Coordinates of N, CA and C in Angstrom, one line a residue:
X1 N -21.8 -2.2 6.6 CA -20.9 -2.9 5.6 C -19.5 -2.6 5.9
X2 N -18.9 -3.7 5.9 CA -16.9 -3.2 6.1 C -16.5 -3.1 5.0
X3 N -15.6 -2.1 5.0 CA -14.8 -2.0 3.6 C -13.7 -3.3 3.2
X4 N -13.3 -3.0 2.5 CA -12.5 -4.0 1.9 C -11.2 -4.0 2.5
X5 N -10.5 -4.9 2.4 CA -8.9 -5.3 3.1 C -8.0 -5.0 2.3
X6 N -7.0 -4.6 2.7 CA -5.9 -4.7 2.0 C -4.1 -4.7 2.6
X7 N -3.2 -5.3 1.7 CA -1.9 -5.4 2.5 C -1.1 -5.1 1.1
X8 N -0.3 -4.4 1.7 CA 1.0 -4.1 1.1 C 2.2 -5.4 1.2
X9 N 2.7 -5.2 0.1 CA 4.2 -6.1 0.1 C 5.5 -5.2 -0.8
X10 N 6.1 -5.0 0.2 CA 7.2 -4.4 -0.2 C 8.4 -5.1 -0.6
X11 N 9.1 -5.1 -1.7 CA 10.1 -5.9 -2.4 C 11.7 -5.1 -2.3
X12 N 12.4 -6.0 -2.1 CA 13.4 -5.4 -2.4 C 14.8 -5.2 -1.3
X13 N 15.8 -6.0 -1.9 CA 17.2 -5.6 -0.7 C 17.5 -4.7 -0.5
X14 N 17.3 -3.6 -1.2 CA 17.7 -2.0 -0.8 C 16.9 -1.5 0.2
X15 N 15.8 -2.1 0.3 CA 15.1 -1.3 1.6 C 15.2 -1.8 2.5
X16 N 15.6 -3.1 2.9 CA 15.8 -3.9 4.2 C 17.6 -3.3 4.7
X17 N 18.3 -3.4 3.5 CA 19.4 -2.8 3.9 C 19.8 -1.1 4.5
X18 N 18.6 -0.6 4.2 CA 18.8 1.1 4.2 C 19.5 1.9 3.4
X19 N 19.4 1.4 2.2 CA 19.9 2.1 1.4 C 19.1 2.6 0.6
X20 N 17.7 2.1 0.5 CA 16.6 3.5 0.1 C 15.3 3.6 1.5
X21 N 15.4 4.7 1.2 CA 14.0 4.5 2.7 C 12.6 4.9 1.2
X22 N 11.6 4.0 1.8 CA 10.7 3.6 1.1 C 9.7 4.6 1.4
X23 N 8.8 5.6 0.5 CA 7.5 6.6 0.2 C 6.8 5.8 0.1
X24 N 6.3 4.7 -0.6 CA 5.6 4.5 -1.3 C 4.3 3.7 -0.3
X25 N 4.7 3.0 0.8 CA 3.9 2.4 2.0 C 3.1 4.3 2.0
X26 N 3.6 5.1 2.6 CA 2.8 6.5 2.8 C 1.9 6.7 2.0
X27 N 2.3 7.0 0.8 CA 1.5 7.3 -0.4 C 0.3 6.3 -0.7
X28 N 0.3 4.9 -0.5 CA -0.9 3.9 -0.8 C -1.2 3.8 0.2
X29 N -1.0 4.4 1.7 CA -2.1 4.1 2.7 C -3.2 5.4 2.3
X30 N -2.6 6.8 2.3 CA -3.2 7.7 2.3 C -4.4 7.4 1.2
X31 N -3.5 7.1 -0.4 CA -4.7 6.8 -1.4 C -6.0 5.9 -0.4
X32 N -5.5 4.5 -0.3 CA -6.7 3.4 -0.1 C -7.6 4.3 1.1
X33 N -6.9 4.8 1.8 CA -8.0 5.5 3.2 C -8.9 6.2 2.6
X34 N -8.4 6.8 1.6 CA -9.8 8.0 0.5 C -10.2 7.2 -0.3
X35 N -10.3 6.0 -0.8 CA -11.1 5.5 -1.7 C -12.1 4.2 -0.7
X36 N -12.0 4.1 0.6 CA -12.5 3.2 1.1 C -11.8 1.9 1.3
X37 N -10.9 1.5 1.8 CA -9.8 0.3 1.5 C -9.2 0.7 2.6
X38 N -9.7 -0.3 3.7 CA -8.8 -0.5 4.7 C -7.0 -1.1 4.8
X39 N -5.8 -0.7 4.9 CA -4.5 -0.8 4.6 C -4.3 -1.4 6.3
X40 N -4.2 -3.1 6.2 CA -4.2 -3.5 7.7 C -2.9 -4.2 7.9
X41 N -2.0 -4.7 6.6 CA -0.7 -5.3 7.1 C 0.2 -4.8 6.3
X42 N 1.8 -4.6 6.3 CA 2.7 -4.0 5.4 C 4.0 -4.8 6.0
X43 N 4.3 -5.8 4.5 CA 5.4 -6.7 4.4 C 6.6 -6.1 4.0
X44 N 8.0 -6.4 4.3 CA 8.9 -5.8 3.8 C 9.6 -7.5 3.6
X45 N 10.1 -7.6 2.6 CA 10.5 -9.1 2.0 C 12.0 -9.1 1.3
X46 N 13.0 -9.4 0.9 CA 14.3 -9.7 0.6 C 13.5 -10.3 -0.9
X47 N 15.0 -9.8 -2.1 CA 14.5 -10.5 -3.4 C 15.0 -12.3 -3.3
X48 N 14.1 -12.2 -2.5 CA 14.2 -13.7 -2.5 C 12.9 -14.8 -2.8
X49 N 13.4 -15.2 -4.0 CA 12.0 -15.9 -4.9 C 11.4 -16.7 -3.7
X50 N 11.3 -17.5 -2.3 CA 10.8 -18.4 -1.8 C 10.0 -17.2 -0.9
X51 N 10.6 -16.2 -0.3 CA 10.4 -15.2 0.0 C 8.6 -14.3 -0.2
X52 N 9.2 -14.1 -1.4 CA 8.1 -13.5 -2.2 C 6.7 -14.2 -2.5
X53 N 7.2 -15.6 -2.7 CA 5.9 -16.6 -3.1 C 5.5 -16.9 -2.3
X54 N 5.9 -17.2 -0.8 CA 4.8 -17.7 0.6 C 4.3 -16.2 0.8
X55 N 4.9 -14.8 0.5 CA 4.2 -13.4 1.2 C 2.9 -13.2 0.4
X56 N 3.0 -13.6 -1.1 CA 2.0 -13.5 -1.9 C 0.9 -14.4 -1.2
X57 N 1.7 -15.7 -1.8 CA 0.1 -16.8 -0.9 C -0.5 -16.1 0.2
X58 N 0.4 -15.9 0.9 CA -0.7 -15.8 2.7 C -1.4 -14.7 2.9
X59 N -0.8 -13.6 2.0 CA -1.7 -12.1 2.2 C -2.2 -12.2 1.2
X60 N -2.4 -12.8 0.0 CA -3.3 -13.3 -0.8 C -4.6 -13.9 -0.3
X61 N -4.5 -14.9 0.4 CA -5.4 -15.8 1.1 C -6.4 -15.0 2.2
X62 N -5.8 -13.8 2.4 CA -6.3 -13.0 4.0 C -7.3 -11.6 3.9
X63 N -6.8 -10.8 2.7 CA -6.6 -9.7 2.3 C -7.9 -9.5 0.9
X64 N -8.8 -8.6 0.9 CA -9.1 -8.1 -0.5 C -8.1 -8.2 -1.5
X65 N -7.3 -7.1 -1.2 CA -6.1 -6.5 -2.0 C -4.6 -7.1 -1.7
X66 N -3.9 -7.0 -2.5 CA -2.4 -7.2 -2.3 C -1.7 -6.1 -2.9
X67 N -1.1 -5.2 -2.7 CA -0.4 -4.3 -3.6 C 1.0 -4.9 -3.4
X68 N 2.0 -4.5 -4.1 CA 3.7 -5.2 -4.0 C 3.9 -3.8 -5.0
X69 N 5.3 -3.5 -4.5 CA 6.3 -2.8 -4.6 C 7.6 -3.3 -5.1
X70 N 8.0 -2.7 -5.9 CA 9.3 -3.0 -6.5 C 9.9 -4.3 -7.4
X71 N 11.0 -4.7 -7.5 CA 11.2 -6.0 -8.6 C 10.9 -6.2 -9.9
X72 N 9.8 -5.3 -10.5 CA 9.7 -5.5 -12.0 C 10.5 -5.0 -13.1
X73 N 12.0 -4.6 -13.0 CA 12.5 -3.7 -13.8 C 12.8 -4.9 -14.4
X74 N 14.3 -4.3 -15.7 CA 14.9 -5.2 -16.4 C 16.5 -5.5 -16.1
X75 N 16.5 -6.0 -14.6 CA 17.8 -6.6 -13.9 C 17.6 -8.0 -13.6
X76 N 18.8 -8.9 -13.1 CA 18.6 -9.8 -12.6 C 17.8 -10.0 -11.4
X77 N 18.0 -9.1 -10.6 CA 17.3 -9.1 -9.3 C 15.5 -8.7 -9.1
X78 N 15.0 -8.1 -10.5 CA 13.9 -8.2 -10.7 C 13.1 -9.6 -10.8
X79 N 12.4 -10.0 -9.8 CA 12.5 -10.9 -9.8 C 10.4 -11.6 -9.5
X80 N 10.2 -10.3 -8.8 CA 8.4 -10.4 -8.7 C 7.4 -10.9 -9.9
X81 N 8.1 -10.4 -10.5 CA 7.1 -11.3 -11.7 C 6.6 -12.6 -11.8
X82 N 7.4 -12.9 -11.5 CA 8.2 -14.6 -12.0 C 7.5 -15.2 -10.8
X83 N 7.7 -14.9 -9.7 CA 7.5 -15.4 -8.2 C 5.8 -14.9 -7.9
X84 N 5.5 -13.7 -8.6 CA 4.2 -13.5 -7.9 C 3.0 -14.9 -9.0
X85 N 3.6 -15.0 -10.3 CA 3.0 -16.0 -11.3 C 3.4 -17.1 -10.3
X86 N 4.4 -17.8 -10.3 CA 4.6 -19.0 -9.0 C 3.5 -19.7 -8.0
X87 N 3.2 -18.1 -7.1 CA 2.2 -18.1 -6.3 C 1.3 -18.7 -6.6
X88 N 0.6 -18.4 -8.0 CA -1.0 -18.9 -8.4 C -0.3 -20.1 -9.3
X89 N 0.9 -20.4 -9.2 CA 0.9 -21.7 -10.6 C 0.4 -21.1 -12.0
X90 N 0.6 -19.7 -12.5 CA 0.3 -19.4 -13.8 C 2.0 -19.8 -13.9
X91 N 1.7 -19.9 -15.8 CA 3.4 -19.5 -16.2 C 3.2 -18.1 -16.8
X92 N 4.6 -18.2 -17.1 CA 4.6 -16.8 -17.3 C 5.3 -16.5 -18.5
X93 N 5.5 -15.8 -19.6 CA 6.8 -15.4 -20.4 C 6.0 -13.9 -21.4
X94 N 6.9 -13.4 -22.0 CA 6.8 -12.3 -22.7 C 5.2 -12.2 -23.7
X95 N 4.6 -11.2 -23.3 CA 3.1 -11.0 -23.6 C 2.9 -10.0 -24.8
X96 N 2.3 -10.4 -26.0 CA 2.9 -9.7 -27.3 C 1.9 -8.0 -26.9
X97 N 1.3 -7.3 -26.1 CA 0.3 -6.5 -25.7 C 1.2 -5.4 -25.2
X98 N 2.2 -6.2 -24.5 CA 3.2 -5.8 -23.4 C 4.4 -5.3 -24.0
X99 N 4.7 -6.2 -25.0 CA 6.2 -6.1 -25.9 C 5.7 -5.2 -27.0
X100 N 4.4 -4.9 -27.0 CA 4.4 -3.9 -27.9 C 4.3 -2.4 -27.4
X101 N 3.6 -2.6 -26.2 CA 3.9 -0.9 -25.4 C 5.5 -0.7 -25.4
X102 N 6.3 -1.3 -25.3 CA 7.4 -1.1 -25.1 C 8.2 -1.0 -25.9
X103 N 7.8 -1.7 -27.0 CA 8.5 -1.2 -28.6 C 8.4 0.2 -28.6
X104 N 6.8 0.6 -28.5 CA 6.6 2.0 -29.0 C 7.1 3.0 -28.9
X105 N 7.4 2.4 -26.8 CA 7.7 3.1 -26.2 C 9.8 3.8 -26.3
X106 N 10.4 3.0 -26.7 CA 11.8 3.1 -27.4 C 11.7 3.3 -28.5
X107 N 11.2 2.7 -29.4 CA 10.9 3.4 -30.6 C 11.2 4.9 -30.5
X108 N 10.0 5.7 -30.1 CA 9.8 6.9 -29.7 C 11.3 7.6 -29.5
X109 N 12.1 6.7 -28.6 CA 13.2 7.3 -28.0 C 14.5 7.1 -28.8
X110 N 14.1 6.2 -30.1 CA 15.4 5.5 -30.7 C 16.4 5.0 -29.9
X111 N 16.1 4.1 -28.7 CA 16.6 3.0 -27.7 C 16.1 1.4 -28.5
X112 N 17.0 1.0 -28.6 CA 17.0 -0.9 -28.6 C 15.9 -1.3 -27.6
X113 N 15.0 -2.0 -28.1 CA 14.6 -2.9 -27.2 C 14.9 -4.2 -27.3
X114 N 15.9 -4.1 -25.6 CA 17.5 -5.7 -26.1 C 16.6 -6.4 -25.0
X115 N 17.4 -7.6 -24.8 CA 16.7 -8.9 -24.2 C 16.4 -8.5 -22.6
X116 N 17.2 -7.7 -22.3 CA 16.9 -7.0 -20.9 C 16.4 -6.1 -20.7
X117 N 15.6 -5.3 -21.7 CA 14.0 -4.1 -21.8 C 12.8 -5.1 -21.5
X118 N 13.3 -6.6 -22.3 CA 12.2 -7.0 -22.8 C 11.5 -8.0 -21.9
X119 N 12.7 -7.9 -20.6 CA 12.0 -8.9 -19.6 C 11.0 -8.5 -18.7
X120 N 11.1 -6.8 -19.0 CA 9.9 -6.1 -18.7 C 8.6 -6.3 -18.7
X121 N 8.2 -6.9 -20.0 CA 7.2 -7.5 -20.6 C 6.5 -8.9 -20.8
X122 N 7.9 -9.7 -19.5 CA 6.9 -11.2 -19.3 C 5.7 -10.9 -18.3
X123 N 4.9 -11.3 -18.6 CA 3.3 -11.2 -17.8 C 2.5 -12.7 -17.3
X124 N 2.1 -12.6 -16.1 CA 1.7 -13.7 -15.9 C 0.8 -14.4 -16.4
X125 N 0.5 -15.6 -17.1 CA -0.8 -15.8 -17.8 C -2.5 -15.1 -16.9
X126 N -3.2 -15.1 -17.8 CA -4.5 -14.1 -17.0 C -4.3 -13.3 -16.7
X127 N -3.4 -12.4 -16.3 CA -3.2 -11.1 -15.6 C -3.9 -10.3 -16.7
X128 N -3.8 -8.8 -16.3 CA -4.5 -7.7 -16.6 C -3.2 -6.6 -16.5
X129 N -3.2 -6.0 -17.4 CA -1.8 -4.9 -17.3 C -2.2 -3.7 -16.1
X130 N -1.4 -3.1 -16.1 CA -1.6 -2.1 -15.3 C -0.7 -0.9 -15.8
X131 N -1.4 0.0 -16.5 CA -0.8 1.2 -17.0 C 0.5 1.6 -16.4
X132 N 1.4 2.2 -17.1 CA 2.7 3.1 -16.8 C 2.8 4.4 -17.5
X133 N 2.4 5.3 -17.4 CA 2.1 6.5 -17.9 C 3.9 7.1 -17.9
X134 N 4.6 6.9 -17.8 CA 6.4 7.5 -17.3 C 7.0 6.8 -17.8
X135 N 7.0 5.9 -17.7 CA 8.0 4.7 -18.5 C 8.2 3.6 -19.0
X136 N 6.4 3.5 -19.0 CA 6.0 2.6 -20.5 C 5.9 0.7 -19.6
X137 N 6.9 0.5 -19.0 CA 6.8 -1.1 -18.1 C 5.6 -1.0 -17.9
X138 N 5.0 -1.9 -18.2 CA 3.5 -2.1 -17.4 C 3.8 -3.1 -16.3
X139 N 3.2 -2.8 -15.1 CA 2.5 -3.2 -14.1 C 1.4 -4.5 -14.4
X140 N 1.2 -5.4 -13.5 CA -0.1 -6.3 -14.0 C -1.0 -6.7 -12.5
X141 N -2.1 -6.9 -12.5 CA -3.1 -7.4 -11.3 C -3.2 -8.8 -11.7
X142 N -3.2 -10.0 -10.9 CA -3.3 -11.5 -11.2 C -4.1 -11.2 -10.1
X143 N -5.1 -12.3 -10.2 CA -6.1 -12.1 -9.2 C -6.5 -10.6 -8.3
X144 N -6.1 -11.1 -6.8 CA -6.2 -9.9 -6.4 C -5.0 -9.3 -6.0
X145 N -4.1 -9.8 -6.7 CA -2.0 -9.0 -6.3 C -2.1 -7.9 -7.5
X146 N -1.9 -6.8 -7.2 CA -1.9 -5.3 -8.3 C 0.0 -5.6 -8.1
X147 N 0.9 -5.7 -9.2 CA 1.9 -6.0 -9.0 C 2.9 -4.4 -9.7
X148 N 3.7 -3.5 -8.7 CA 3.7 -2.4 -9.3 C 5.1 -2.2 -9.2
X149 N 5.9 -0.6 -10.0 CA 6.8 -0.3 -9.6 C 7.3 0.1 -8.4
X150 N 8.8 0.1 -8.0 CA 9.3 0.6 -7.1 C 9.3 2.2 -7.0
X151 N 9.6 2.5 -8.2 CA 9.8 3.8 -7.8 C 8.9 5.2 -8.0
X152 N 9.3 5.4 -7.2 CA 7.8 6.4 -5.8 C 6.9 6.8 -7.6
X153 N 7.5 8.1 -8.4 CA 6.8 8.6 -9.1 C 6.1 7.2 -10.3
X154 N 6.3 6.3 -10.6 CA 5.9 5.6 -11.1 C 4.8 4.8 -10.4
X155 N 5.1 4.2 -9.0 CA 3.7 3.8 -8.0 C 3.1 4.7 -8.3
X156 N 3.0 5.8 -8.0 CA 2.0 6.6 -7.9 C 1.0 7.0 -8.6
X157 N 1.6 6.5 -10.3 CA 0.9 6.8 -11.4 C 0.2 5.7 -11.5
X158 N 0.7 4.2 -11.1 CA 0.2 2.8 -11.1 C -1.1 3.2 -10.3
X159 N -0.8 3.7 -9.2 CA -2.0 3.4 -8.0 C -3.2 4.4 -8.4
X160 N -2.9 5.1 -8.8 CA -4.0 6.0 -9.6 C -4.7 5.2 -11.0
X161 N -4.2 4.9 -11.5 CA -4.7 3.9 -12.3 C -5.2 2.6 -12.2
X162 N -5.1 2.1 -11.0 CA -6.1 1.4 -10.3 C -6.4 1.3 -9.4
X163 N -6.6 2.4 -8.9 CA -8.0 2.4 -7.7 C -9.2 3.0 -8.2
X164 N -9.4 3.1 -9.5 CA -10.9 3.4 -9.8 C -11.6 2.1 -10.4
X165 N -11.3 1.3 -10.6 CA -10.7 -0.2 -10.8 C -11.5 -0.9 -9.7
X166 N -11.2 -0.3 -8.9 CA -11.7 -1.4 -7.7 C -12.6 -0.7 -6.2
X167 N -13.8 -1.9 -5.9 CA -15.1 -1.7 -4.8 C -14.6 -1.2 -3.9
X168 N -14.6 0.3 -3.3 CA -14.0 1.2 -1.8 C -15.3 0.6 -1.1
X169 N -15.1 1.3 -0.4 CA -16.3 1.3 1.1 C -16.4 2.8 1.3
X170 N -16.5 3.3 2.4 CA -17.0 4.5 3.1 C -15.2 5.4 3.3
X171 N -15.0 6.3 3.0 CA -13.5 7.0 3.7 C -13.4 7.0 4.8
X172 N -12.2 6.5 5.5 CA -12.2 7.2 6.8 C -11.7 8.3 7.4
X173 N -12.5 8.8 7.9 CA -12.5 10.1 8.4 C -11.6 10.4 9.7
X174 N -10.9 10.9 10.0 CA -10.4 11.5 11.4 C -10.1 13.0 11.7
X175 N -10.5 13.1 13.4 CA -10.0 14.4 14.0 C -9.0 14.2 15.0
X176 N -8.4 15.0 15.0 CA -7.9 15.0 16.4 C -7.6 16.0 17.3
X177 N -7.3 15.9 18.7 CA -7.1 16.2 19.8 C -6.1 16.5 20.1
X178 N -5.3 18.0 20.8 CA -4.0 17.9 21.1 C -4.2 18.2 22.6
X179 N -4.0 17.4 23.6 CA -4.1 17.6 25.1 C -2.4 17.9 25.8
X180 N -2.3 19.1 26.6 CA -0.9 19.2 27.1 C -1.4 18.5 28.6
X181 N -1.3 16.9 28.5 CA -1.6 16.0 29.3 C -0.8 14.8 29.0
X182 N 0.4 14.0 30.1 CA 0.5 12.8 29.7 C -0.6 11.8 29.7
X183 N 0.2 10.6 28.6 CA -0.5 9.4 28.1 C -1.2 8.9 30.0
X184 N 0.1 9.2 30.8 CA -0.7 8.7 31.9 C -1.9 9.0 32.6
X185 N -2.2 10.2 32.2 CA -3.2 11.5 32.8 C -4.7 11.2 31.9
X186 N -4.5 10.7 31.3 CA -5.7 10.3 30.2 C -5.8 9.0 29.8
X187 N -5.5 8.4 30.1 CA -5.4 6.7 29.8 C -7.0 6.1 30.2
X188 N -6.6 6.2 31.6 CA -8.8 5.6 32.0 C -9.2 6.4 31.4
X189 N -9.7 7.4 31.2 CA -11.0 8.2 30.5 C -10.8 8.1 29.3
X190 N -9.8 8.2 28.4 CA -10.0 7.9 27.0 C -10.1 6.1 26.7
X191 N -10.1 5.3 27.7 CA -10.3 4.0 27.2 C -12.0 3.8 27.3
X192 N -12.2 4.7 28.6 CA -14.1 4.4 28.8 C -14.7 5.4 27.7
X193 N -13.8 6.5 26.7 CA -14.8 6.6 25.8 C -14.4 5.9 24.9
X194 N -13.6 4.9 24.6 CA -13.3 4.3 23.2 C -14.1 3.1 23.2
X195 N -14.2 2.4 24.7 CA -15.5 1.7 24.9 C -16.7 1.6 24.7
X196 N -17.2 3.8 24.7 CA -18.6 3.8 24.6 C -18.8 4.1 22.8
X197 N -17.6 4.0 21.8 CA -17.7 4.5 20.5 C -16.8 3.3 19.7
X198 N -17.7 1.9 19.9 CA -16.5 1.1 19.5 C -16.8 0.6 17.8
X199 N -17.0 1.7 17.4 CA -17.0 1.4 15.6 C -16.0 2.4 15.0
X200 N -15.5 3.2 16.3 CA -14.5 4.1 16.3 C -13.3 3.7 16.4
X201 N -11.9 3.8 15.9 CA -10.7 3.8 16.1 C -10.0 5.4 16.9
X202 N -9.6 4.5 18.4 CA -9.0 5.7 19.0 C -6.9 5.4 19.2
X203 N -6.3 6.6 19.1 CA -5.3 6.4 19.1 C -4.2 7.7 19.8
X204 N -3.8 7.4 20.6 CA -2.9 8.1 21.8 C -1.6 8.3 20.9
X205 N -0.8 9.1 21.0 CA 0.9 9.7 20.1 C 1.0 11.0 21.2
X206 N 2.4 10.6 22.2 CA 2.4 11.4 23.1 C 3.6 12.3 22.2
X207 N 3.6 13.3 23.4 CA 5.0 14.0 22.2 C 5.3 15.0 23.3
X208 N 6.4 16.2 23.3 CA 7.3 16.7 24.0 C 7.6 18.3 23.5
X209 N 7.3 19.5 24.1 CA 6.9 20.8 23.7 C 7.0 21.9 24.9
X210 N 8.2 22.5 24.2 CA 9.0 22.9 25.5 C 9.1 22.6 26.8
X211 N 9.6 21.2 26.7 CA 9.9 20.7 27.7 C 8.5 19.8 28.8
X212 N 7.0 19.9 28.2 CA 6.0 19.7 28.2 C 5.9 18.5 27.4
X213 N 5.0 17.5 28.5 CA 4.4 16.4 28.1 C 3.0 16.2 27.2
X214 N 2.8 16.1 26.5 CA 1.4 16.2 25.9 C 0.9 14.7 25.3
X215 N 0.0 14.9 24.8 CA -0.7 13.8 23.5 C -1.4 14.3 22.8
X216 N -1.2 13.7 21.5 CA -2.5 14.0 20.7 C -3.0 12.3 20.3
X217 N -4.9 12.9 20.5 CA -5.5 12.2 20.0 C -5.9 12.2 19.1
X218 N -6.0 10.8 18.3 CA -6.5 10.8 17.1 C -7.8 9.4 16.9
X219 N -8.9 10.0 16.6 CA -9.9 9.5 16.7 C -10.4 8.9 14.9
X220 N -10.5 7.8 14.6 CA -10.8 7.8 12.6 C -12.3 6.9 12.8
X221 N -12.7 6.9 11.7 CA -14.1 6.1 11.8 C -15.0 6.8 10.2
X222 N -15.7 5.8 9.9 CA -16.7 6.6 8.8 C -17.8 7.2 9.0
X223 N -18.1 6.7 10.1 CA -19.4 7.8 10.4 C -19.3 8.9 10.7
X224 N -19.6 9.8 10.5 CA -19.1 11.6 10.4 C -19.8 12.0 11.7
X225 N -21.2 11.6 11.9 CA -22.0 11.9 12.9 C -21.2 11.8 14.6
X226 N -20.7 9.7 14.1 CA -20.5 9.3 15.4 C -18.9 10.0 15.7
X227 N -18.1 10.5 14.8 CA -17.1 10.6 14.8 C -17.2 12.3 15.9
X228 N -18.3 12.9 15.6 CA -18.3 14.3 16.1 C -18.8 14.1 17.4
X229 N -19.8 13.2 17.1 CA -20.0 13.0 19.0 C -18.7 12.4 19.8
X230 N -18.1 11.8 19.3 CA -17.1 11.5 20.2 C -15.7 12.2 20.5
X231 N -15.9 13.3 19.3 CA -14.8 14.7 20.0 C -15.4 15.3 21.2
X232 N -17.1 15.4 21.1 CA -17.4 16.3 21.5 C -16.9 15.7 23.4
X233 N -17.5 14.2 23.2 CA -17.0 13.8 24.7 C -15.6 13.7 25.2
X234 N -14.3 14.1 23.8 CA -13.4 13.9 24.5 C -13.4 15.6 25.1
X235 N -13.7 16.3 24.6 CA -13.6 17.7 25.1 C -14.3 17.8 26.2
X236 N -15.4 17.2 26.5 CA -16.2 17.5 27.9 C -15.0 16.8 29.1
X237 N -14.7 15.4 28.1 CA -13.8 14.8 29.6 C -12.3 15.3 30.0
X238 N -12.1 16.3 28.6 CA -10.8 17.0 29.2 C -11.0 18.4 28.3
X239 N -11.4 19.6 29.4 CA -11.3 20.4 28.8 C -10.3 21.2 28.9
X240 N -10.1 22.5 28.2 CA -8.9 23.2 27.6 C -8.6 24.1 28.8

């Protein structure tokens, strides 16, 4: 059986411009790899509503999963909401489930909840919330787009709250190999065993140690069995 698919979409002009470097791609590969959820494409996209609505369609259309990053605050430039409802032709506007976590949520704090908290709380029709355990905005899943915060500690708490939510597969597992051998020096033999183990993912990362050429290999796969036999052959075909 194959596990399930999934792709990231990352929102947002600050990260195209470099003015935030983005955690949050790291953090949701690591999660989906331990729940079974293969992480096979990662979009970086401009807030640009025409932008956002063809990234959703197409990795919509491809993908199990969709996860998206950033745009749901209460600025102009939040803008995901609106564009990921677009995508599927839901409308969208303020969801009384939504606007009430958020009352509570200021309430609590004796903050106004002004027209600009509360844009927080437009939800796409059908959607499904998506907990915010930190700061109260909920997140929402429309079909298969999990639509979440930008920022790192808030994804984090999103993605934990739905990934028990949803059908994994098998984890994948990896080991690896550190050979003081260039990529050139190992190239044929490591392709004739990737050949003989092809439910296996093999992968070459040369690197530089005092002045020494090396690689390490890295071998991933769910089978635990097949995964061991095929260290064991990279060790016979280059030993230490």
């Amino acid at each position: 059986m194959t596990n399930p698919t999934a792709a990231m979409l990352i929102i947002g002009d600050e990260i195209l411009s470099g003015r935030t470097r983005d955690a949050n791609m790291h953090h949701l590969a690591k999660a989906l790899t331990s729940h079974g959820i293969d992480l096979e494409e990662v979009r970086v996209v401009a807030d640009v509503p025409d932008a956002i609505t063809e990234a959703v369609r197409a990795l919509a259309a491809r993908y199990t999963h969709v996860f998206t990053s950033g745009g749901i605050g209460p600025t102009h430039d939040d803008i995901t909401a609106d564009n990921v409802a677009r995508a599927f032709d839901r409308p969208i506007d303020v969801r009384d489930d939504a606007r009430a976590i958020l009352a509570a949520h200021y309430d609590r704090q004796g903050i106004e909840l002004n027209e600009a908290r509360l844009r927080m709380a437009r939800i796409p029709e059908g959607a499904t919330l998506i907990e915010n355990p930190i700061s109260a905005a909920p997140g929402f899943s429309l079909e298969n787009v999990h639509v979440m915060a930008g920022v790192p500690a808030i994804f984090e708490a999103m993605v934990a709250g739905v990934l028990p939510t949803l059908t994994g597969g098998a984890p994948i597992l990896s080991q690896s190999l550190q050979l003081l051998r260039g990529e050139g020096d190992i190239a044929a033999t490591l392709g004739q065993i990737a050949e003989d183990f092809p439910e296996l993912s093999f992968g070459s990362y040369p690197f530089q140690l005092n002045g020494a050429f090396g690689t390490n290999v890295v071998v991933r796969g769910s089978d635990a069995a097949r995964l061991d036999a095929a260290m064991a052959a990279l060790d016979r075909a280059f030993p230490a």
